[in-house]
Coordinates of N, CA, C and O in Angstrom, one line a residue:
K1 N 0.8 -0.8 0.1 CA 0.0 0.2 0.0 C 0.9 0.9 0.0 O 1.9 1.3 0.5
R2 N 0.3 2.4 -1.0 CA 1.4 3.5 -0.7 C 0.2 4.4 -1.2 O -0.8 4.5 -1.3
L3 N 0.5 5.5 -0.6 CA 0.0 7.2 -0.3 C 0.7 8.3 -0.7 O 1.8 8.1 -0.2
D4 N 0.7 8.9 -1.9 CA 1.5 10.1 -2.3 C 1.0 11.5 -2.2 O 1.8 12.7 -1.6
V5 N -0.1 11.6 -2.3 CA -0.6 12.8 -1.7 C -2.0 13.0 -1.2 O -2.6 11.7 -1.6
L6 N -2.5 13.5 -0.3 CA -3.5 13.6 0.6 C -3.9 15.4 0.3 O -3.5 16.3 0.8
I7 N -5.1 15.6 -0.2 CA -5.8 16.7 -0.3 C -7.3 16.7 0.5 O -8.2 16.3 0.5
N8 N -7.1 17.5 1.5 CA -8.4 17.3 2.8 C -9.4 19.0 2.0 O -9.0 19.8 2.0
N9 N -10.3 18.4 1.1 CA -11.1 19.4 0.3 C -12.5 19.6 1.1 O -12.9 20.3 0.6
A10 N -12.7 18.5 1.7 CA -14.1 18.6 2.2 C -14.4 20.1 3.3 O -13.3 20.0 4.1
G11 N -15.4 20.3 2.6 CA -15.5 21.1 3.9 C -17.2 21.5 3.9 O -17.9 21.4 3.1
V12 N -17.5 22.6 5.2 CA -19.1 22.7 5.0 C -19.0 24.2 5.5 O -17.7 24.6 6.2
Y13 N -20.0 25.1 5.4 CA -20.3 26.5 6.0 C -21.7 26.3 6.5 O -22.4 26.5 5.9
L14 N -21.4 26.2 7.7 CA -23.1 25.8 8.7 C -23.5 26.8 9.3 O -24.1 26.8 10.2
D15 N -22.9 28.2 9.2 CA -23.4 29.3 9.8 C -25.0 29.9 9.2 O -24.7 29.3 8.2
V16 N -25.6 29.8 10.3 CA -27.2 29.5 9.9 C -27.6 30.7 8.8 O -28.1 30.4 7.7
E17 N -26.8 31.7 8.4 CA -27.1 32.4 7.2 C -25.4 33.3 7.2 O -24.7 33.5 8.2
K18 N -25.2 34.0 6.1 CA -24.0 34.2 5.9 C -23.6 35.6 6.2 O -24.6 36.2 6.4
R19 N -22.5 35.9 6.9 CA -22.3 37.0 7.8 C -22.9 36.6 9.2 O -22.9 37.7 10.3
N20 N -23.4 35.3 9.8 CA -23.9 35.5 11.0 C -23.2 35.9 12.3 O -21.8 35.4 11.8
S21 N -23.3 36.9 12.9 CA -23.1 36.9 14.2 C -22.4 36.1 15.4 O -23.2 35.3 15.4
V22 N -21.1 36.6 15.8 CA -20.6 35.7 16.9 C -21.5 35.8 18.2 O -21.8 34.7 18.7
F23 N -22.6 36.8 18.2 CA -23.7 36.5 19.2 C -24.7 36.3 18.9 O -25.2 36.0 20.1
L24 N -24.8 35.5 17.9 CA -26.1 34.9 17.7 C -25.6 33.4 17.3 O -26.3 32.3 17.4
A25 N -24.4 33.1 17.3 CA -23.8 31.5 17.2 C -23.8 30.4 18.3 O -24.1 30.7 19.5
K26 N -24.6 29.5 17.6 CA -25.0 28.2 18.5 C -23.7 27.6 18.5 O -23.1 26.8 17.7
P27 N -23.8 27.0 19.8 CA -22.2 26.2 19.5 C -22.0 24.7 19.2 O -21.0 24.6 18.6
Q28 N -23.2 24.4 18.9 CA -23.8 23.2 18.3 C -22.9 23.2 17.0 O -22.7 22.2 16.7
T29 N -23.5 24.5 16.1 CA -23.1 24.9 14.5 C -21.5 25.0 14.8 O -20.8 24.4 13.9
I30 N -21.1 25.5 16.0 CA -19.7 25.6 16.2 C -18.9 24.3 15.7 O -18.0 23.8 15.3
I31 N -19.4 23.3 16.8 CA -18.7 22.2 16.9 C -18.9 21.1 15.2 O -18.0 20.8 15.0
K32 N -20.3 21.0 15.0 CA -20.1 20.6 13.4 C -19.2 21.1 11.9 O -18.8 20.5 11.5
N33 N -19.0 22.4 12.6 CA -18.3 22.8 11.6 C -16.6 22.4 11.6 O -16.0 21.9 10.9
I34 N -16.6 22.5 12.8 CA -14.7 22.1 13.4 C -14.7 20.8 13.2 O -13.5 20.4 12.8
E35 N -15.8 20.0 13.5 CA -15.4 18.3 13.3 C -15.8 18.3 11.9 O -14.3 17.1 11.3
T36 N -16.4 19.1 10.7 CA -15.7 18.4 9.6 C -14.5 19.0 9.0 O -14.0 18.5 8.2
N37 N -14.2 20.5 9.5 CA -13.4 21.3 8.6 C -12.0 21.1 9.4 O -10.8 21.7 8.8
A38 N -12.0 20.6 10.1 CA -10.7 20.8 11.1 C -10.5 18.9 11.9 O -9.5 18.6 11.1
L39 N -11.4 18.4 12.7 CA -11.3 17.3 12.7 C -10.8 16.1 11.8 O -10.0 15.0 12.0
A40 N -12.0 16.0 10.8 CA -12.1 15.3 10.0 C -10.6 15.4 8.9 O -9.7 14.0 8.9
P41 N -9.9 16.3 8.4 CA -8.6 16.3 8.1 C -7.5 15.8 9.0 O -6.6 14.9 8.7
M42 N -7.8 16.4 10.4 CA -6.6 15.8 11.3 C -7.1 14.0 11.4 O -5.8 13.8 11.3
I43 N -8.1 13.7 11.3 CA -8.2 11.8 11.6 C -7.6 11.7 9.9 O -6.8 10.7 9.8
L44 N -7.7 12.1 8.9 CA -7.3 11.5 7.6 C -5.8 11.7 7.9 O -5.2 10.5 6.6
T45 N -5.4 12.7 8.4 CA -3.6 12.7 8.2 C -2.9 12.0 9.0 O -2.1 11.7 8.8
Q46 N -4.3 11.7 10.4 CA -3.4 10.8 11.2 C -3.0 9.4 10.7 O -2.0 8.4 10.5
L47 N -4.1 8.9 9.4 CA -4.4 7.8 8.7 C -3.2 8.0 7.8 O -2.6 6.6 7.7
A48 N -2.8 9.1 6.9 CA -2.2 8.8 5.5 C -0.5 8.9 6.2 O 0.0 8.2 5.5
V49 N -0.3 9.4 7.3 CA 1.3 9.6 7.3 C 2.0 8.3 7.4 O 3.0 8.2 6.8
P50 N 1.4 7.2 8.3 CA 2.2 6.0 8.3 C 2.3 5.6 6.9 O 3.2 4.8 6.8
L51 N 1.4 5.8 6.0 CA 1.6 4.9 4.8 C 2.9 5.7 3.9 O 3.7 5.8 3.4
M52 N 2.5 7.3 4.4 CA 3.8 7.9 3.2 C 5.2 7.8 3.5 O 6.0 7.5 3.1
K53 N 4.9 7.6 5.2 CA 6.4 7.1 6.3 C 6.8 5.8 5.5 O 8.5 5.8 5.1
K54 N 6.3 5.0 5.0 CA 7.0 3.6 4.3 C 7.8 3.8 3.0 O 8.5 3.4 2.4
T55 N 7.0 5.1 2.4 CA 7.6 5.0 1.2 C 8.7 6.5 1.2 O 9.3 6.8 0.3
G56 N 8.6 7.2 2.5 CA 9.7 8.5 2.6 C 9.2 9.4 2.2 O 10.2 10.8 2.2
S57 N 8.0 10.0 1.6 CA 7.6 11.1 0.8 C 6.1 11.2 0.9 O 5.4 10.2 0.9
G58 N 5.9 12.6 0.8 CA 4.4 12.6 0.6 C 4.0 14.1 0.7 O 4.6 15.2 1.3
R59 N 2.9 14.2 0.3 CA 2.7 16.1 0.1 C 1.1 15.4 0.7 O -0.1 15.2 0.2
I60 N 1.2 16.7 2.1 CA -0.5 16.4 2.2 C -1.2 18.3 2.0 O -0.3 19.4 2.3
V61 N -2.2 18.9 1.3 CA -2.6 19.8 1.2 C -4.0 20.2 1.8 O -5.1 19.6 2.1
N62 N -4.2 21.1 2.9 CA -5.5 21.3 3.6 C -6.1 22.3 3.1 O -5.3 23.5 3.1
M63 N -7.3 22.5 2.6 CA -8.2 23.3 1.7 C -8.6 24.6 3.1 O -9.8 24.0 3.8
S64 N -7.8 25.3 2.9 CA -8.6 26.7 4.3 C -9.2 27.3 3.6 O -9.4 27.2 2.8
S65 N -9.0 28.7 3.9 CA -10.0 30.5 3.6 C -9.2 31.2 4.2 O -8.5 31.1 5.5
G66 N -9.2 32.3 3.6 CA -8.7 33.5 4.1 C -9.7 33.9 5.3 O -9.3 34.6 5.7
M67 N -11.0 33.2 5.6 CA -11.8 33.6 6.6 C -10.8 33.2 7.9 O -11.3 33.4 9.0
G68 N -10.2 32.3 7.8 CA -9.5 31.7 8.9 C -8.4 32.4 9.6 O -7.4 31.8 10.2
Q69 N -7.4 33.2 8.6 CA -6.6 33.7 8.9 C -6.2 35.0 9.8 O -7.5 35.9 9.6
L70 N -5.7 34.7 11.0 CA -6.1 35.7 11.9 C -5.5 37.4 11.5 O -6.4 38.5 12.1
I71 N -4.6 37.5 10.8 CA -4.3 39.0 10.3 C -5.7 39.6 9.7 O -5.4 40.6 9.4
E72 N -6.5 38.1 9.3 CA -7.6 38.9 8.3 C -8.9 38.8 9.3 O -10.4 39.4 8.3
M73 N -8.7 38.8 10.4 CA -9.8 38.1 10.9 C -10.9 38.9 11.2 O -10.3 40.2 11.5
E74 N -12.3 39.1 10.9 CA -13.1 39.9 11.2 C -14.5 39.1 11.5 O -14.0 38.5 12.0
G75 N -15.2 39.9 11.9 CA -16.5 39.4 12.8 C -17.8 38.4 11.2 O -17.1 38.5 10.6
R76 N -18.5 38.3 12.3 CA -19.6 37.4 10.9 C -19.0 35.7 11.0 O -17.8 36.0 11.1
S77 N -19.6 35.0 10.7 CA -19.3 33.8 9.7 C -18.6 33.0 11.2 O -17.4 32.4 10.9
P78 N -18.9 33.0 12.4 CA -18.1 32.5 13.5 C -17.6 30.7 13.6 O -15.9 30.5 13.7
A79 N -18.4 29.9 13.2 CA -18.2 28.9 13.1 C -17.2 28.4 11.4 O -16.2 27.5 12.2
Y80 N -17.6 29.0 10.3 CA -16.9 29.1 9.8 C -14.9 29.0 9.8 O -14.2 28.9 9.6
R81 N -15.2 30.6 10.5 CA -13.9 30.9 10.7 C -12.8 30.4 11.8 O -11.9 29.9 11.4
L82 N -13.7 29.7 12.6 CA -13.2 29.0 13.6 C -12.7 28.0 13.3 O -11.6 27.0 13.7
S83 N -13.6 27.1 12.7 CA -13.0 25.9 11.7 C -11.8 26.0 11.2 O -11.1 25.3 11.1
K84 N -11.8 27.0 10.5 CA -10.7 27.2 9.3 C -9.2 27.4 10.2 O -8.5 27.0 9.6
L85 N -9.4 28.6 11.3 CA -8.4 28.8 12.2 C -7.9 27.5 12.5 O -6.8 27.4 12.7
A86 N -8.5 26.4 13.0 CA -8.1 25.6 13.7 C -7.6 24.6 12.6 O -6.8 24.0 12.9
L87 N -8.3 24.3 11.2 CA -7.3 23.6 10.8 C -6.3 24.5 10.4 O -5.0 23.5 10.1
N88 N -5.7 25.5 9.8 CA -4.6 26.5 9.9 C -3.8 25.7 11.0 O -2.4 25.5 11.0
G89 N -4.0 25.7 12.2 CA -3.3 25.3 13.6 C -2.6 23.9 13.5 O -1.6 23.8 13.6
L90 N -4.0 23.0 12.8 CA -3.1 21.7 12.5 C -2.5 21.7 11.5 O -1.1 20.8 11.8
T91 N -2.2 22.3 10.6 CA -1.2 22.5 9.8 C -0.4 22.4 10.1 O 0.9 21.5 10.0
K92 N 0.3 23.6 11.0 CA 1.0 24.0 11.8 C 1.8 23.0 12.4 O 3.0 22.4 12.5
I93 N 1.1 22.4 13.2 CA 1.6 21.4 14.3 C 1.9 20.0 13.6 O 3.0 19.7 13.8
F94 N 1.3 19.7 12.8 CA 1.5 18.4 11.9 C 3.0 18.5 11.1 O 4.1 17.9 11.1
S95 N 3.3 20.0 10.7 CA 4.4 19.9 9.9 C 5.9 20.1 11.0 O 6.3 19.2 10.3
E96 N 5.5 20.3 11.9 CA 6.3 20.7 12.9 C 6.8 19.1 13.7 O 8.0 18.7 13.6
E97 N 5.7 18.4 13.6 CA 5.8 16.7 14.1 C 6.6 16.1 12.7 O 7.0 15.0 13.1
L98 N 6.4 16.4 11.3 CA 6.9 15.7 10.6 C 8.4 16.4 9.9 O 9.0 15.8 8.9
K99 N 8.9 17.6 10.8 CA 10.4 18.0 10.4 C 11.1 16.8 10.4 O 11.1 15.8 11.3
G100 N 12.2 17.0 9.4 CA 12.8 16.0 9.1 C 13.1 14.6 7.7 O 13.6 14.0 7.5
T101 N 11.0 15.2 7.6 CA 10.9 13.7 6.4 C 10.8 14.9 5.3 O 10.8 15.8 5.4
D102 N 10.6 13.9 4.3 CA 10.0 14.0 3.0 C 8.2 13.9 3.1 O 7.8 14.0 1.8
I103 N 7.9 14.5 4.0 CA 6.7 14.5 4.3 C 5.9 16.0 4.1 O 6.4 16.7 5.4
L104 N 5.5 16.8 3.6 CA 5.1 18.3 3.6 C 3.9 18.4 3.5 O 2.9 17.3 2.9
I105 N 3.1 19.0 4.6 CA 1.8 19.4 4.6 C 1.9 21.2 4.9 O 2.6 22.0 5.1
N106 N 0.9 21.6 3.9 CA 0.9 23.1 3.7 C -0.8 23.3 3.4 O -1.1 22.2 3.4
C107 N -1.2 24.4 4.1 CA -2.4 24.6 4.0 C -2.5 25.9 2.6 O -1.8 26.4 2.3
M108 N -4.1 26.1 2.1 CA -4.1 26.6 1.1 C -5.9 27.9 1.0 O -6.4 27.0 1.5
C109 N -5.6 28.6 0.2 CA -6.9 29.3 0.2 C -7.3 29.2 -1.0 O -6.2 30.2 -1.8
P110 N -8.2 28.6 -1.8 CA -8.6 28.8 -3.0 C -9.2 30.0 -3.7 O -9.2 30.5 -4.6
G111 N -9.5 31.0 -2.8 CA -10.3 31.9 -3.4 C -11.7 31.8 -3.3 O -12.2 30.6 -2.7
W112 N -12.7 32.8 -3.7 CA -14.1 32.6 -3.8 C -14.2 31.9 -5.1 O -14.3 32.3 -6.5
V113 N -14.5 30.5 -5.0 CA -14.7 30.0 -6.0 C -16.1 28.9 -6.6 O -16.7 29.0 -5.6
K114 N -16.6 29.0 -7.7 CA -17.4 28.6 -8.3 C -18.0 27.2 -8.0 O -17.4 26.2 -8.6
T115 N -18.4 26.8 -7.1 CA -18.5 25.6 -6.3 C -20.1 25.8 -5.5 O -20.5 26.4 -5.3
A116 N -20.6 24.3 -5.4 CA -21.7 24.2 -4.5 C -22.0 25.5 -3.3 O -22.7 26.1 -3.2
M117 N -20.4 25.4 -2.8 CA -20.5 26.1 -1.5 C -20.5 27.5 -1.9 O -20.9 28.8 -1.2
G118 N -19.6 28.0 -2.9 CA -19.0 29.1 -3.4 C -20.4 29.8 -4.1 O -20.6 31.5 -4.3
G119 N -20.9 29.4 -5.0 CA -22.1 29.4 -5.9 C -21.9 30.5 -7.2 O -20.5 30.3 -7.1
P120 N -23.0 30.5 -8.0 CA -22.6 30.5 -9.2 C -21.8 32.3 -9.5 O -21.8 32.6 -10.7
N121 N -22.1 33.1 -8.3 CA -21.4 34.6 -8.5 C -19.7 34.3 -8.2 O -19.3 35.5 -8.3
A122 N -19.7 33.3 -7.7 CA -17.9 33.4 -7.4 C -16.8 33.9 -8.5 O -17.4 33.6 -9.1
E123 N -16.0 34.6 -7.7 CA -15.0 34.8 -9.1 C -14.1 33.9 -9.6 O -13.6 34.3 -10.8
R124 N -14.2 32.9 -8.9 CA -12.8 32.0 -9.7 C -13.2 30.8 -10.1 O -14.3 30.0 -9.6
S125 N -12.9 30.0 -11.3 CA -13.5 28.6 -11.5 C -12.7 27.8 -10.7 O -11.8 27.9 -9.9
P126 N -13.1 26.1 -10.7 CA -12.7 25.3 -10.1 C -11.5 24.8 -10.5 O -10.3 25.3 -9.9
E127 N -11.1 25.2 -11.4 CA -9.6 25.0 -12.0 C -8.4 25.6 -11.7 O -7.4 25.9 -11.0
E128 N -9.1 27.6 -11.6 CA -8.3 28.2 -11.1 C -8.6 28.5 -9.7 O -7.4 28.3 -9.0
G129 N -9.2 27.6 -8.7 CA -9.1 27.4 -7.3 C -8.3 25.9 -6.9 O -7.8 26.1 -5.7
A130 N -8.4 25.4 -8.3 CA -7.4 24.0 -7.8 C -6.4 24.4 -8.0 O -4.7 23.8 -7.9
D131 N -5.4 25.4 -8.5 CA -4.4 25.3 -9.1 C -3.0 25.4 -8.0 O -2.4 24.8 -8.1
T132 N -3.4 25.9 -7.2 CA -2.5 26.2 -5.9 C -2.5 24.7 -5.1 O -1.4 24.4 -5.0
A133 N -3.6 23.9 -5.0 CA -3.5 22.7 -4.8 C -2.7 21.8 -5.7 O -1.6 20.8 -5.1
I134 N -3.0 21.9 -6.7 CA -2.1 21.1 -7.7 C -0.4 21.5 -7.0 O 0.4 20.6 -7.5
F135 N -0.4 22.7 -7.0 CA 1.2 23.1 -6.9 C 1.5 22.9 -5.7 O 3.3 21.7 -5.5
L136 N 1.2 22.4 -4.8 CA 1.4 22.2 -3.2 C 1.4 20.5 -3.3 O 2.6 20.0 -2.8
A137 N 0.5 20.0 -4.5 CA 0.8 18.7 -3.8 C 1.9 17.8 -5.1 O 2.1 16.4 -4.5
T138 N 2.9 18.6 -5.6 CA 3.7 18.5 -6.6 C 4.7 19.1 -6.3 O 5.8 19.0 -6.8
L139 N 5.0 19.5 -5.0 CA 6.2 20.0 -4.5 C 7.5 19.2 -4.7 O 7.3 17.6 -4.3
P140 N 8.6 19.8 -4.8 CA 9.9 19.0 -5.1 C 10.2 18.4 -3.6 O 9.9 19.3 -2.8
P141 N 11.5 17.5 -3.6 CA 11.5 17.6 -2.0 C 12.5 18.8 -1.5 O 13.4 19.6 -2.4
G142 N 12.5 19.2 -0.1 CA 13.4 20.1 0.4 C 12.2 21.5 0.4 O 12.9 22.1 0.9
S143 N 11.1 21.5 -0.2 CA 10.4 22.4 -0.1 C 9.9 22.7 1.1 O 9.9 21.9 2.0
P144 N 9.1 24.4 1.4 CA 8.3 24.9 2.3 C 7.2 23.5 3.1 O 6.5 22.8 2.3
S145 N 7.3 23.4 4.3 CA 6.3 23.0 4.9 C 5.7 23.6 5.9 O 6.4 24.2 6.8
G146 N 4.4 23.6 6.2 CA 3.7 24.2 7.3 C 3.4 25.8 7.1 O 3.5 27.1 8.2
L147 N 3.5 26.1 5.9 CA 2.7 27.0 5.7 C 1.4 27.5 4.8 O 0.7 26.4 4.7
F148 N 1.3 28.8 4.8 CA -0.3 28.9 4.0 C -0.3 30.0 2.8 O 0.5 30.9 2.6
F149 N -0.9 29.0 1.7 CA -0.5 29.8 0.3 C -1.7 30.0 -0.4 O -2.8 30.1 0.2
Q150 N -2.0 31.5 -1.2 CA -2.7 31.6 -2.2 C -2.3 31.7 -3.0 O -0.7 32.2 -3.4
N151 N -2.6 31.7 -4.7 CA -2.0 31.9 -5.8 C -0.6 31.4 -6.0 O 0.4 32.3 -6.1
R152 N -0.2 30.1 -5.2 CA 1.2 29.6 -5.2 C 2.1 30.4 -4.7 O 3.3 30.2 -4.6
K153 N 1.9 31.5 -3.9 CA 2.7 32.5 -2.8 C 2.3 32.3 -1.3 O 1.1 31.7 -1.0
V154 N 2.8 32.3 -0.5 CA 2.9 32.4 1.0 C 2.1 33.6 1.4 O 2.7 34.7 0.5
I155 N 1.0 33.3 2.4 CA 0.2 34.6 2.8 C 0.8 34.5 4.0 O 0.5 33.2 5.2
P156 N 0.6 35.5 4.8 CA 0.7 35.5 6.2 C -0.8 34.3 7.1 O -2.2 34.5 6.6
W157 N -0.5 34.3 8.2 CA -1.7 33.2 9.0 C -2.6 34.1 9.6 O -4.0 34.0 10.0

C-alpha cells in the first residue's frame, strides 16, 4: 500500500446565514463546522502519514480559507472562521512533527470559487481554485512545509 498525496478538500459552511454574528452563534453549529473542517482532516492525516512514511515522502494539502487568517480576521461567520483557524493550526502542528521527513503539509486558500459552497457568482473557476492545490501536491523534496498559500504564494497566518 502506498499514498503519495492527500488533499483535505471536504468542507462545510454551516453558519445559519451568511455573515452570522458571533453573538448569535450556536455552539452546536461551531462544533459541527470544526468536526468537518478541522477534525476530519486531522483524522485523515493521522491515517495517511504512516503510509507516506513507508515510501519516505508525501504531500498533504489542507483546503483552508482567508476567513481563517488571524491577520484578516473579521466579525461574522464564526463557525466557519473558527473551523478554518483550527485547520490552519493543525497544519502547523503536523508540519512541526514531520520535520526531518519529506512529508510536506501546507494549507491554502483557493479564493472564492464557483462550487456548491461558493455559488454561481463566485469569482474563480474550479480549475483556478485547484491550481495552488496541484502546485502544493507536486512540490519537490526540500520544499516548504507548514505554510499558508494562495495563488502559489505564501500568505500570512
